[in-house]
GROMACS .gro file of C-alpha atoms in nm:
model
  335
    1MET     CA    1   1.693   0.129  -2.759
    2THR     CA    2   1.797   0.155  -2.395
    3ASP     CA    3   1.655   0.442  -2.193
    4TYR     CA    4   1.903   0.592  -1.946
    5VAL     CA    5   1.731   0.749  -1.644
    6SER     CA    6   1.907   0.969  -1.388
    7THR     CA    7   1.762   0.946  -1.040
    8THR     CA    8   1.841   0.903  -0.670
    9PRO     CA    9   1.731   0.680  -0.381
   10GLY     CA   10   1.602   0.989  -0.197
   11LEU     CA   11   1.673   1.060   0.171
   12PHE     CA   12   1.836   1.394   0.094
   13PRO     CA   13   2.035   1.617   0.328
   14LEU     CA   14   1.850   1.923   0.455
   15PRO     CA   15   1.939   2.257   0.296
   16ASP     CA   16   2.186   2.441   0.522
   17TRP     CA   17   1.935   2.706   0.627
   18ALA     CA   18   1.681   2.437   0.721
   19LYS     CA   19   1.927   2.253   0.946
   20ASP     CA   20   1.969   2.563   1.161
   21ASP     CA   21   1.605   2.673   1.157
   22LEU     CA   22   1.461   2.328   1.227
   23SER     CA   23   1.712   2.259   1.502
   24ASP     CA   24   1.602   2.576   1.681
   25LEU     CA   25   1.233   2.513   1.624
   26LYS     CA   26   1.248   2.152   1.739
   27GLY     CA   27   1.441   2.255   2.048
   28HIS     CA   28   1.154   2.482   2.146
   29GLN     CA   29   0.878   2.234   2.057
   30LYS     CA   30   0.998   1.905   2.205
   31HIS     CA   31   0.665   1.833   2.372
   32ASP     CA   32   0.474   1.880   2.047
   33LEU     CA   33   0.712   1.651   1.861
   34ILE     CA   34   0.674   1.376   2.119
   35SER     CA   35   0.297   1.400   2.088
   36GLY     CA   36   0.318   1.385   1.708
   37ASP     CA   37   0.224   1.748   1.636
   38GLU     CA   38   0.504   1.923   1.449
   39GLY     CA   39   0.344   2.266   1.470
   40GLU     CA   40   0.287   2.525   1.200
   41GLU     CA   41   0.640   2.669   1.197
   42ILE     CA   42   0.809   2.332   1.161
   43THR     CA   43   0.559   2.226   0.895
   44ALA     CA   44   0.625   2.549   0.701
   45ALA     CA   45   1.002   2.499   0.724
   46TYR     CA   46   0.975   2.147   0.585
   47GLU     CA   47   0.748   2.268   0.305
   48GLN     CA   48   1.005   2.529   0.202
   49ALA     CA   49   1.290   2.278   0.227
   50ARG     CA   50   1.090   2.033   0.014
   51ALA     CA   51   1.040   2.302  -0.249
   52ASP     CA   52   1.413   2.377  -0.240
   53VAL     CA   53   1.522   2.017  -0.303
   54LEU     CA   54   1.264   1.986  -0.579
   55GLU     CA   55   1.412   2.295  -0.745
   56VAL     CA   56   1.763   2.151  -0.710
   57GLN     CA   57   1.655   1.833  -0.887
   58ARG     CA   58   1.489   2.034  -1.162
   59GLU     CA   59   1.794   2.254  -1.209
   60ALA     CA   60   2.013   1.945  -1.233
   61ASP     CA   61   1.769   1.810  -1.496
   62LEU     CA   62   1.720   1.473  -1.329
   63ASP     CA   63   1.484   1.241  -1.514
   64ARG     CA   64   1.306   1.139  -1.192
   65VAL     CA   65   1.237   1.365  -0.895
   66VAL     CA   66   1.165   1.254  -0.539
   67GLU     CA   67   1.011   1.420  -0.236
   68GLY     CA   68   1.345   1.405  -0.054
   69GLN     CA   69   1.230   1.243   0.273
   70LEU     CA   70   1.354   1.544   0.468
   71ARG     CA   71   1.124   1.469   0.763
   72TRP     CA   72   1.264   1.118   0.799
   73ASP     CA   73   1.475   1.182   1.110
   74ASP     CA   74   1.459   0.808   1.177
   75MET     CA   75   1.579   0.734   0.824
   76LEU     CA   76   1.424   0.418   0.675
   77ALA     CA   77   1.247   0.345   1.003
   78HIS     CA   78   1.032   0.659   0.958
   79PRO     CA   79   0.707   0.499   0.831
   80LEU     CA   80   0.690   0.295   1.151
   81ALA     CA   81   0.830   0.560   1.385
   82VAL     CA   82   0.531   0.787   1.315
   83HIS     CA   83   0.269   0.510   1.333
   84ASP     CA   84   0.009   0.504   1.612
   85ALA     CA   85   0.067   0.133   1.679
   86VAL     CA   86   0.440   0.185   1.731
   87GLU     CA   87   0.636   0.306   2.034
   88THR     CA   88   0.973   0.471   1.972
   89ARG     CA   89   1.220   0.381   2.243
   90GLY     CA   90   1.598   0.390   2.267
   91ILE     CA   91   1.843   0.539   2.018
   92VAL     CA   92   1.992   0.275   1.785
   93ARG     CA   93   2.287   0.302   1.549
   94TYR     CA   94   2.171   0.317   1.187
   95TYR     CA   95   2.360   0.031   1.022
   96ASP     CA   96   2.735   0.075   1.057
   97ASN     CA   97   2.775   0.452   1.056
   98ASN     CA   98   2.748   0.756   1.281
   99ASN     CA   99   2.376   0.814   1.228
  100PHE     CA  100   2.108   0.699   1.469
  101TYR     CA  101   1.734   0.640   1.478
  102ARG     CA  102   1.470   0.579   1.744
  103GLU     CA  103   1.391   0.209   1.776
  104PRO     CA  104   1.035   0.148   1.650
  105VAL     CA  105   0.863  -0.116   1.862
  106VAL     CA  106   0.542  -0.248   1.707
  107THR     CA  107   0.278  -0.296   1.975
  108GLY     CA  108  -0.042  -0.325   1.767
  109ASP     CA  109  -0.181  -0.393   1.420
  110LEU     CA  110  -0.004  -0.201   1.143
  111GLU     CA  111  -0.309  -0.038   0.990
  112PHE     CA  112  -0.310   0.235   0.725
  113ASP     CA  113  -0.136   0.558   0.828
  114GLY     CA  114  -0.098   0.781   0.519
  115ASP     CA  115   0.202   0.987   0.635
  116VAL     CA  116   0.426   0.914   0.336
  117ALA     CA  117   0.138   0.950   0.089
  118ALA     CA  118   0.069   1.300   0.224
  119GLU     CA  119   0.434   1.394   0.173
  120LEU     CA  120   0.433   1.270  -0.184
  121GLU     CA  121   0.107   1.446  -0.260
  122THR     CA  122   0.269   1.782  -0.182
  123VAL     CA  123   0.535   1.720  -0.447
  124SER     CA  124   0.284   1.588  -0.699
  125GLU     CA  125   0.106   1.922  -0.674
  126LEU     CA  126   0.429   2.111  -0.744
  127ILE     CA  127   0.537   1.933  -1.062
  128ASP     CA  128   0.384   1.952  -1.408
  129ASP     CA  129   0.418   1.590  -1.509
  130ASP     CA  130   0.357   1.288  -1.286
  131ASP     CA  131   0.570   1.087  -1.533
  132ASP     CA  132   0.871   1.247  -1.362
  133LEU     CA  133   0.768   1.154  -1.007
  134GLN     CA  134   0.948   0.879  -0.820
  135ALA     CA  135   0.821   0.742  -0.490
  136VAL     CA  136   1.058   0.610  -0.223
  137LEU     CA  137   0.985   0.356   0.050
  138PRO     CA  138   1.192   0.133   0.274
  139GLY     CA  139   1.176  -0.222   0.149
  140PRO     CA  140   0.972  -0.454   0.372
  141TYR     CA  141   1.269  -0.660   0.482
  142SER     CA  142   1.475  -0.354   0.582
  143LEU     CA  143   1.183  -0.204   0.773
  144PHE     CA  144   1.128  -0.542   0.942
  145ASP     CA  145   1.499  -0.557   1.027
  146LEU     CA  146   1.511  -0.207   1.177
  147ALA     CA  147   1.201  -0.261   1.392
  148THR     CA  148   1.118  -0.470   1.699
  149ASP     CA  149   0.801  -0.679   1.713
  150GLU     CA  150   0.600  -0.703   2.036
  151HIS     CA  151   0.269  -0.783   1.870
  152TYR     CA  152   0.276  -1.034   1.584
  153GLY     CA  153   0.477  -1.300   1.764
  154ASP     CA  154   0.705  -1.451   1.498
  155ASP     CA  155   0.931  -1.328   1.221
  156GLU     CA  156   0.728  -1.476   0.938
  157GLU     CA  157   0.403  -1.311   1.043
  158PHE     CA  158   0.573  -0.982   1.126
  159LEU     CA  159   0.753  -0.962   0.790
  160ALA     CA  160   0.429  -1.035   0.606
  161ALA     CA  161   0.252  -0.767   0.812
  162VAL     CA  162   0.518  -0.510   0.724
  163GLY     CA  163   0.477  -0.597   0.355
  164ASP     CA  164   0.100  -0.560   0.379
  165PHE     CA  165   0.139  -0.230   0.565
  166LEU     CA  166   0.369  -0.083   0.298
  167ALA     CA  167   0.138  -0.205   0.021
  168GLY     CA  168  -0.154  -0.030   0.189
  169GLU     CA  169   0.043   0.293   0.221
  170LEU     CA  170   0.150   0.270  -0.143
  171GLU     CA  171  -0.206   0.235  -0.267
  172ALA     CA  172  -0.275   0.588  -0.138
  173PHE     CA  173   0.017   0.744  -0.328
  174PRO     CA  174  -0.051   0.989  -0.610
  175ASP     CA  175   0.039   0.874  -0.963
  176HIS     CA  176   0.411   0.808  -0.994
  177GLU     CA  177   0.632   0.672  -1.268
  178THR     CA  178   0.883   0.482  -1.055
  179LEU     CA  179   0.906   0.334  -0.705
  180PHE     CA  180   1.240   0.278  -0.535
  181LEU     CA  181   1.223   0.021  -0.254
  182LEU     CA  182   1.539   0.065  -0.046
  183GLU     CA  183   1.669  -0.267   0.088
  184PRO     CA  184   2.013  -0.228   0.248
  185SER     CA  185   1.928  -0.489   0.513
  186LEU     CA  186   1.917  -0.757   0.245
  187VAL     CA  187   2.294  -0.700   0.228
  188THR     CA  188   2.395  -0.601   0.581
  189ASP     CA  189   2.174  -0.850   0.770
  190SER     CA  190   2.098  -1.111   0.509
  191PRO     CA  191   1.777  -1.307   0.579
  192ALA     CA  192   1.819  -1.657   0.714
  193GLU     CA  193   1.716  -1.974   0.535
  194GLY     CA  194   1.343  -1.960   0.466
  195LEU     CA  195   1.316  -1.591   0.550
  196ASP     CA  196   1.495  -1.504   0.223
  197GLU     CA  197   1.204  -1.645   0.025
  198LEU     CA  198   0.951  -1.469   0.248
  199ALA     CA  199   1.139  -1.141   0.201
  200SER     CA  200   1.094  -1.178  -0.174
  201GLU     CA  201   0.724  -1.252  -0.123
  202ALA     CA  202   0.686  -0.938   0.091
  203ILE     CA  203   0.857  -0.732  -0.180
  204ASP     CA  204   0.621  -0.885  -0.434
  205THR     CA  205   0.324  -0.780  -0.217
  206VAL     CA  206   0.445  -0.420  -0.214
  207ALA     CA  207   0.525  -0.415  -0.586
  208ALA     CA  208   0.175  -0.541  -0.669
  209ALA     CA  209   0.025  -0.231  -0.503
  210THR     CA  210   0.149   0.009  -0.774
  211ASP     CA  211   0.139   0.036  -1.152
  212ALA     CA  212   0.476   0.214  -1.145
  213ASP     CA  213   0.809   0.058  -1.239
  214VAL     CA  214   0.953  -0.096  -0.921
  215VAL     CA  215   1.325  -0.086  -0.846
  216VAL     CA  216   1.460  -0.276  -0.544
  217GLN     CA  217   1.776  -0.086  -0.453
  218SER     CA  218   2.022  -0.271  -0.230
  219TYR     CA  219   2.339  -0.106  -0.107
  220TRP     CA  220   2.644  -0.127   0.119
  221GLY     CA  221   2.768  -0.431  -0.064
  222ALA     CA  222   2.627  -0.721  -0.266
  223LEU     CA  223   2.339  -0.960  -0.204
  224GLU     CA  224   2.413  -1.317  -0.105
  225GLU     CA  225   2.354  -1.558  -0.393
  226LYS     CA  226   2.034  -1.715  -0.261
  227VAL     CA  227   1.889  -1.378  -0.161
  228HIS     CA  228   1.957  -1.245  -0.510
  229ALA     CA  229   1.804  -1.552  -0.671
  230HIS     CA  230   1.489  -1.527  -0.457
  231LEU     CA  231   1.461  -1.152  -0.521
  232LEU     CA  232   1.432  -1.220  -0.893
  233ASP     CA  233   1.120  -1.426  -0.820
  234ALA     CA  234   0.940  -1.107  -0.714
  235ASP     CA  235   0.744  -0.920  -0.980
  236ILE     CA  236   0.978  -0.621  -0.996
  237ASP     CA  237   1.118  -0.426  -1.288
  238ALA     CA  238   1.478  -0.373  -1.175
  239VAL     CA  239   1.735  -0.464  -0.912
  240GLY     CA  240   1.973  -0.195  -0.795
  241TYR     CA  241   2.341  -0.282  -0.749
  242ASP     CA  242   2.598  -0.093  -0.543
  243PHE     CA  243   2.898  -0.083  -0.775
  244VAL     CA  244   3.083   0.159  -0.548
  245SER     CA  245   3.107  -0.081  -0.253
  246ASN     CA  246   3.134  -0.414  -0.435
  247GLN     CA  247   3.188  -0.470  -0.805
  248GLU     CA  248   3.301  -0.833  -0.816
  249ASP     CA  249   3.016  -0.997  -0.623
  250ASN     CA  250   2.747  -0.789  -0.793
  251LEU     CA  251   2.880  -0.888  -1.134
  252TYR     CA  252   2.892  -1.251  -1.024
  253ASN     CA  253   2.527  -1.242  -0.918
  254ILE     CA  254   2.415  -1.091  -1.247
  255ASN     CA  255   2.623  -1.328  -1.459
  256GLU     CA  256   2.529  -1.636  -1.256
  257TYR     CA  257   2.159  -1.574  -1.194
  258GLY     CA  258   2.063  -1.305  -1.442
  259THR     CA  259   1.867  -0.997  -1.344
  260ALA     CA  260   1.544  -0.817  -1.430
  261ASP     CA  261   1.465  -0.652  -1.765
  262ASP     CA  262   1.581  -0.318  -1.625
  263ILE     CA  263   1.879  -0.244  -1.402
  264SER     CA  264   1.980   0.027  -1.155
  265LEU     CA  265   2.350   0.106  -1.128
  266GLY     CA  266   2.481   0.272  -0.812
  267LEU     CA  267   2.788   0.432  -0.964
  268VAL     CA  268   2.811   0.766  -0.780
  269ASP     CA  269   2.921   0.757  -0.417
  270GLY     CA  270   2.639   0.877  -0.193
  271GLN     CA  271   2.864   0.910   0.112
  272ASN     CA  272   3.196   1.043  -0.019
  273THR     CA  273   3.235   1.419  -0.076
  274LEU     CA  274   3.459   1.364  -0.380
  275VAL     CA  275   3.248   1.468  -0.680
  276GLU     CA  276   3.277   1.235  -0.977
  277ASP     CA  277   3.322   1.342  -1.337
  278PRO     CA  278   3.021   1.271  -1.563
  279GLU     CA  279   3.245   1.115  -1.828
  280ALA     CA  280   3.393   0.887  -1.561
  281VAL     CA  281   3.045   0.774  -1.459
  282ARG     CA  282   2.968   0.708  -1.823
  283ASP     CA  283   3.288   0.502  -1.849
  284ARG     CA  284   3.188   0.304  -1.540
  285THR     CA  285   2.855   0.228  -1.703
  286ASP     CA  286   3.037   0.096  -2.010
  287TRP     CA  287   3.268  -0.109  -1.789
  288VAL     CA  288   2.978  -0.280  -1.612
  289PHE     CA  289   2.815  -0.370  -1.942
  290ASP     CA  290   3.146  -0.495  -2.080
  291GLN     CA  291   3.158  -0.751  -1.796
  292LEU     CA  292   2.816  -0.896  -1.880
  293PRO     CA  293   2.759  -1.155  -2.152
  294VAL     CA  294   2.429  -0.988  -2.240
  295ALA     CA  295   2.389  -0.620  -2.158
  296GLU     CA  296   2.056  -0.535  -2.316
  297PHE     CA  297   1.817  -0.356  -2.083
  298ASP     CA  298   1.501  -0.161  -2.153
  299THR     CA  299   1.587   0.097  -1.886
  300VAL     CA  300   1.912   0.171  -1.703
  301TYR     CA  301   1.882   0.384  -1.391
  302LEU     CA  302   2.195   0.580  -1.302
  303THR     CA  303   2.198   0.668  -0.934
  304THR     CA  304   2.404   0.711  -0.621
  305ASN     CA  305   2.496   0.385  -0.452
  306THR     CA  306   2.333   0.493  -0.122
  307GLU     CA  307   2.103   0.761   0.010
  308THR     CA  308   2.267   1.107  -0.004
  309PHE     CA  309   2.172   1.211   0.350
  310TYR     CA  310   2.539   1.197   0.454
  311LEU     CA  311   2.665   1.460   0.208
  312PRO     CA  312   2.716   1.832   0.263
  313TYR     CA  313   2.439   2.010   0.077
  314ASN     CA  314   2.664   2.169  -0.186
  315LYS     CA  315   2.822   1.830  -0.268
  316PHE     CA  316   2.476   1.677  -0.288
  317GLU     CA  317   2.378   1.941  -0.546
  318GLU     CA  318   2.689   1.873  -0.752
  319LYS     CA  319   2.633   1.497  -0.753
  320LEU     CA  320   2.279   1.539  -0.885
  321ALA     CA  321   2.417   1.735  -1.178
  322VAL     CA  322   2.676   1.462  -1.242
  323LEU     CA  323   2.407   1.194  -1.258
  324ALA     CA  324   2.196   1.393  -1.501
  325GLU     CA  325   2.488   1.469  -1.732
  326ALA     CA  326   2.612   1.109  -1.720
  327ALA     CA  327   2.270   0.984  -1.829
  328SER     CA  328   2.265   1.235  -2.114
  329LEU     CA  329   2.610   1.118  -2.230
  330ALA     CA  330   2.492   0.757  -2.218
  331GLU     CA  331   2.190   0.842  -2.434
  332VAL     CA  332   2.413   1.006  -2.696
  333THR     CA  333   2.671   0.724  -2.704
  334PRO     CA  334   2.484   0.413  -2.585
  335ALA     CA  335   2.676   0.107  -2.466
   0.00000   0.00000   0.00000
């Protein structure tokens, strides 16, 4: 029997109160932030905001809960932006939207840091069952794509180093049931010939560092055929497909090349404020499976197609509830 799991790719919007409070606090503590010391007040505000988004996920009855990545001002570039061997320089547009991040320039060896593990540990201490915990990391190719290398010397070595770095960070994580590796760059800046295979190898390196189920979530379109085929060579449990942005090409990839034993369906729009109906999401799930010659999966993850950072907080809350109810409907009337 298929298990339907409601979850998200993380990267949540800040609660409304936290946006105002943190903006004021950061304005007064710019020097501390540049030096890497957030200060007690900022740390306390993030702790409260983290508790708030955890409560929202619990109230929505999501099957997997995430830390929320509320401190990730640099979005997916965050694990490098806070690293001692990285200099943050100019402001860069984050993919093709109105968000920006500080360019992380790698100037030394990417040794263990532990920042993301510490974040996840705080959530692990707040929940009763680690089986509900989902970790979130940028995929190695996307982190490689967002960064600039001034140390390793060539793309192949740099990509491998990023994969090794993420694997080392992951090994320090508390017990977690699922890992979402977010890989939008596999779609938006598809790896060139040769690098596509190395991207899959880097993903495999990261996946090998955890006993959790690993989902590689791509979004903002569909993977190129060769990239999709190489991705399936990695030892992962599921590929995530953005069925909001591109239905036809994602279906083609699955039908032409197959997919993993599990699948993640991005069926709720993570950027649009229109709130979907749970029954409509359930119908979309049926529609996807109706297009596949074989639609038998051990686990089906129902999620937003992108991170939800872009949403107003009240819409974000509503979309979590939609995902949870849609998964419950799918369990009652399986495809």
